[in-house]
mmCIF file of C-alpha atoms in Angstrom:
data_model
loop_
_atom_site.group_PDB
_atom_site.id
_atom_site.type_symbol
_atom_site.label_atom_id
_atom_site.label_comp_id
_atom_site.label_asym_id
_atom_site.label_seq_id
_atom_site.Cartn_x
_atom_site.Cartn_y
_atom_site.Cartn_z
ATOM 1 C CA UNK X 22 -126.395 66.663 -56.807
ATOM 2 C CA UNK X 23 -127.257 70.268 -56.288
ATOM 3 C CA UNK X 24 -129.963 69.882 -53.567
ATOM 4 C CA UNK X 25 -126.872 67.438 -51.481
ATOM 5 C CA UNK X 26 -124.530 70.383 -52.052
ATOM 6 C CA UNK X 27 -127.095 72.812 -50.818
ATOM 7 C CA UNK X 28 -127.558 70.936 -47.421
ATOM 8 C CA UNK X 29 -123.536 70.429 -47.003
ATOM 9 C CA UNK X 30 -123.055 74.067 -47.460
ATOM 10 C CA UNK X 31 -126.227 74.446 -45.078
ATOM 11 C CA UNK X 32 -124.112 72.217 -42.422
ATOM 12 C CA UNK X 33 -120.782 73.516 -42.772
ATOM 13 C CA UNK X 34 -122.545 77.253 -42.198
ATOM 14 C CA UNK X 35 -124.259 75.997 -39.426
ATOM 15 C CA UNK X 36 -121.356 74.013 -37.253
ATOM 16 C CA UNK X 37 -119.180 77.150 -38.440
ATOM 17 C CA UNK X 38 -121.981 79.209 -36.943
ATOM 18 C CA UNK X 39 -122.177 77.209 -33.768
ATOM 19 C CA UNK X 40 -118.057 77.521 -33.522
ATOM 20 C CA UNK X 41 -118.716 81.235 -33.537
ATOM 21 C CA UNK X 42 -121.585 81.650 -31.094
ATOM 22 C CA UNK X 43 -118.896 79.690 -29.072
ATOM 23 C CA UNK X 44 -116.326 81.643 -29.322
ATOM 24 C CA UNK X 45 -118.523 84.531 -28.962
ATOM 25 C CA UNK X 46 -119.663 83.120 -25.614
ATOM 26 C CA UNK X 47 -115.785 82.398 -24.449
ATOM 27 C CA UNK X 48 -114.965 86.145 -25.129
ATOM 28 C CA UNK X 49 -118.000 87.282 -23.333
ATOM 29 C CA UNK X 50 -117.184 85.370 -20.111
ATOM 30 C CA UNK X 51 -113.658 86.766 -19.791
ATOM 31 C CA UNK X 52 -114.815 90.167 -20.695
ATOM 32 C CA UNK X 53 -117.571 89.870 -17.975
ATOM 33 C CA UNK X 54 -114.589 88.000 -15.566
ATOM 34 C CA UNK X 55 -112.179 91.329 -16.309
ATOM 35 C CA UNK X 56 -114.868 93.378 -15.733
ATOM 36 C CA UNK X 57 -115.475 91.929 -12.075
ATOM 37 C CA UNK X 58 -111.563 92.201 -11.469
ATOM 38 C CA UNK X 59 -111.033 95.915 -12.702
ATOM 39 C CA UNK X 60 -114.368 96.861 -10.334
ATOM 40 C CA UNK X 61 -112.207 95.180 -7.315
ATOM 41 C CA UNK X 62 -109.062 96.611 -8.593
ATOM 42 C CA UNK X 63 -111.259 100.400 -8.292
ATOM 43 C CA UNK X 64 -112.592 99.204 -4.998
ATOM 44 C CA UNK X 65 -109.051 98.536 -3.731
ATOM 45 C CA UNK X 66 -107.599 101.651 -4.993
ATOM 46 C CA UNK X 67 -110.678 103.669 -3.694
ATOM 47 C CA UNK X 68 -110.126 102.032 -0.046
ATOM 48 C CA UNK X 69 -106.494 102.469 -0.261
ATOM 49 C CA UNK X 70 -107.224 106.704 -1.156
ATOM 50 C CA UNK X 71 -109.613 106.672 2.131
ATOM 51 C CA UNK X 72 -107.125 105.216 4.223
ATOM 52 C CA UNK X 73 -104.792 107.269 3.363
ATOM 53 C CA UNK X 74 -106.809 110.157 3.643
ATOM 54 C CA UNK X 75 -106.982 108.565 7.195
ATOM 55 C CA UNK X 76 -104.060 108.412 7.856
ATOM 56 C CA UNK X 77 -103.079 111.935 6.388
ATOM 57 C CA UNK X 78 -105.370 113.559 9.033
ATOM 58 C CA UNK X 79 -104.277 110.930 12.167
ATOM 59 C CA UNK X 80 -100.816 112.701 10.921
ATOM 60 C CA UNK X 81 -102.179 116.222 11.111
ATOM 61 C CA UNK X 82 -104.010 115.545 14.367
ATOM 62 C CA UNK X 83 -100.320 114.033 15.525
ATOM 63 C CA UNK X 84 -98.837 117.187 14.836
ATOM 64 C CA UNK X 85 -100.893 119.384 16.616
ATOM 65 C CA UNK X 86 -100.837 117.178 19.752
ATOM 66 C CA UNK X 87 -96.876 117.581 19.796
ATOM 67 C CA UNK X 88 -97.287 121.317 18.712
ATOM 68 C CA UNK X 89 -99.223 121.665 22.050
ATOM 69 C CA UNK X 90 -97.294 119.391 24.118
ATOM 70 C CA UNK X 91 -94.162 121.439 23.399
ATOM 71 C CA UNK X 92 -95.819 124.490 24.180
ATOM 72 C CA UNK X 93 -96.694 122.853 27.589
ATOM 73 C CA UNK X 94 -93.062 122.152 28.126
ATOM 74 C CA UNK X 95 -92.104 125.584 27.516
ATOM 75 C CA UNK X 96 -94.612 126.814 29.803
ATOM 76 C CA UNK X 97 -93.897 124.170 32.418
ATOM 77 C CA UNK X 98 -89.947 124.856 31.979
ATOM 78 C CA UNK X 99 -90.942 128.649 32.449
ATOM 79 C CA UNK X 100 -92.887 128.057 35.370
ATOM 80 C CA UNK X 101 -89.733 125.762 36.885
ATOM 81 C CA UNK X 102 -87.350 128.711 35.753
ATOM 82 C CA UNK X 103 -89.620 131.133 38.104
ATOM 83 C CA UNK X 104 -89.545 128.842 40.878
ATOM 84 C CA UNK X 105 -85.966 128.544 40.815
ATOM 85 C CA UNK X 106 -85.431 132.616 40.768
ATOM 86 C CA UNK X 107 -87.889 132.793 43.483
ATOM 87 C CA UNK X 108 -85.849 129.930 45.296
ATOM 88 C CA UNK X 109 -82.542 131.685 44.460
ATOM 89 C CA UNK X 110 -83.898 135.015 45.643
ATOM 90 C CA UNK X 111 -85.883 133.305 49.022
ATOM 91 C CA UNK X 112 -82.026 131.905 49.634
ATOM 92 C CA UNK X 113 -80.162 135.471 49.828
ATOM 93 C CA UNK X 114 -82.731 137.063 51.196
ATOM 94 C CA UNK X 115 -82.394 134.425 54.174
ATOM 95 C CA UNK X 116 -78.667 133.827 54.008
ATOM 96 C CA UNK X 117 -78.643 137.608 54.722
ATOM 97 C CA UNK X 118 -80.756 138.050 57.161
ATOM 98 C CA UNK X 119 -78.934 134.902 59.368
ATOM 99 C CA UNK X 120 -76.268 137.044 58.556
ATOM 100 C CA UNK X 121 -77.751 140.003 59.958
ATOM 101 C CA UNK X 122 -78.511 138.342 62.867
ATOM 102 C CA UNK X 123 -74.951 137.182 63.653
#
């Protein structure tokens, strides 16, 4: 009768009702479950932009070391180059002078 067809449609509304809340709930976790993964995806790619910002100025620092140390060798090669002239130069000045004395 009319008051049984009433409650089945009641029922059927309700269980359809409780599939959707269900489904609902599914969609909610895995949104809330991709939410947690893109946050560690952005932490990851954050880290990885410090570290290479790191690792940029570790390069830069690098580069200015050498920079320096090859100035050093220039200077120190200098400095052997004047040694050697004064060496040279000590050498005749010696060599002629035993010579003057023979």
């Amino acid at each position: 009768s009319k008051q049984q067809e009433y409650d089945n449609t009641i029922a059927d509304l309700r269980k359809e009702n409780h599939k959707v809340e269900a489904e609902i709930q599914i969609l909610s976790d895995k949104l809330e479950t991709l939410s947690t993964e893109l946050q560690s995806e952005q932490r990851k790619v954050t880290e990885g932009q410090v570290r290479q910002g790191e690792m940029e100025q570790s390069l830069t620092l690098a580069k200015s070391s050498e920079a320096r140390a090859q100035s050093q060798l220039l200077d120190a090669r200098r400095e052997v180059h004047r040694h050697e002239a004064r060496l040279m130069q000590q050498g005749m000045a010696m060599r002629d002078h035993i010579q003057d004395l023979m």
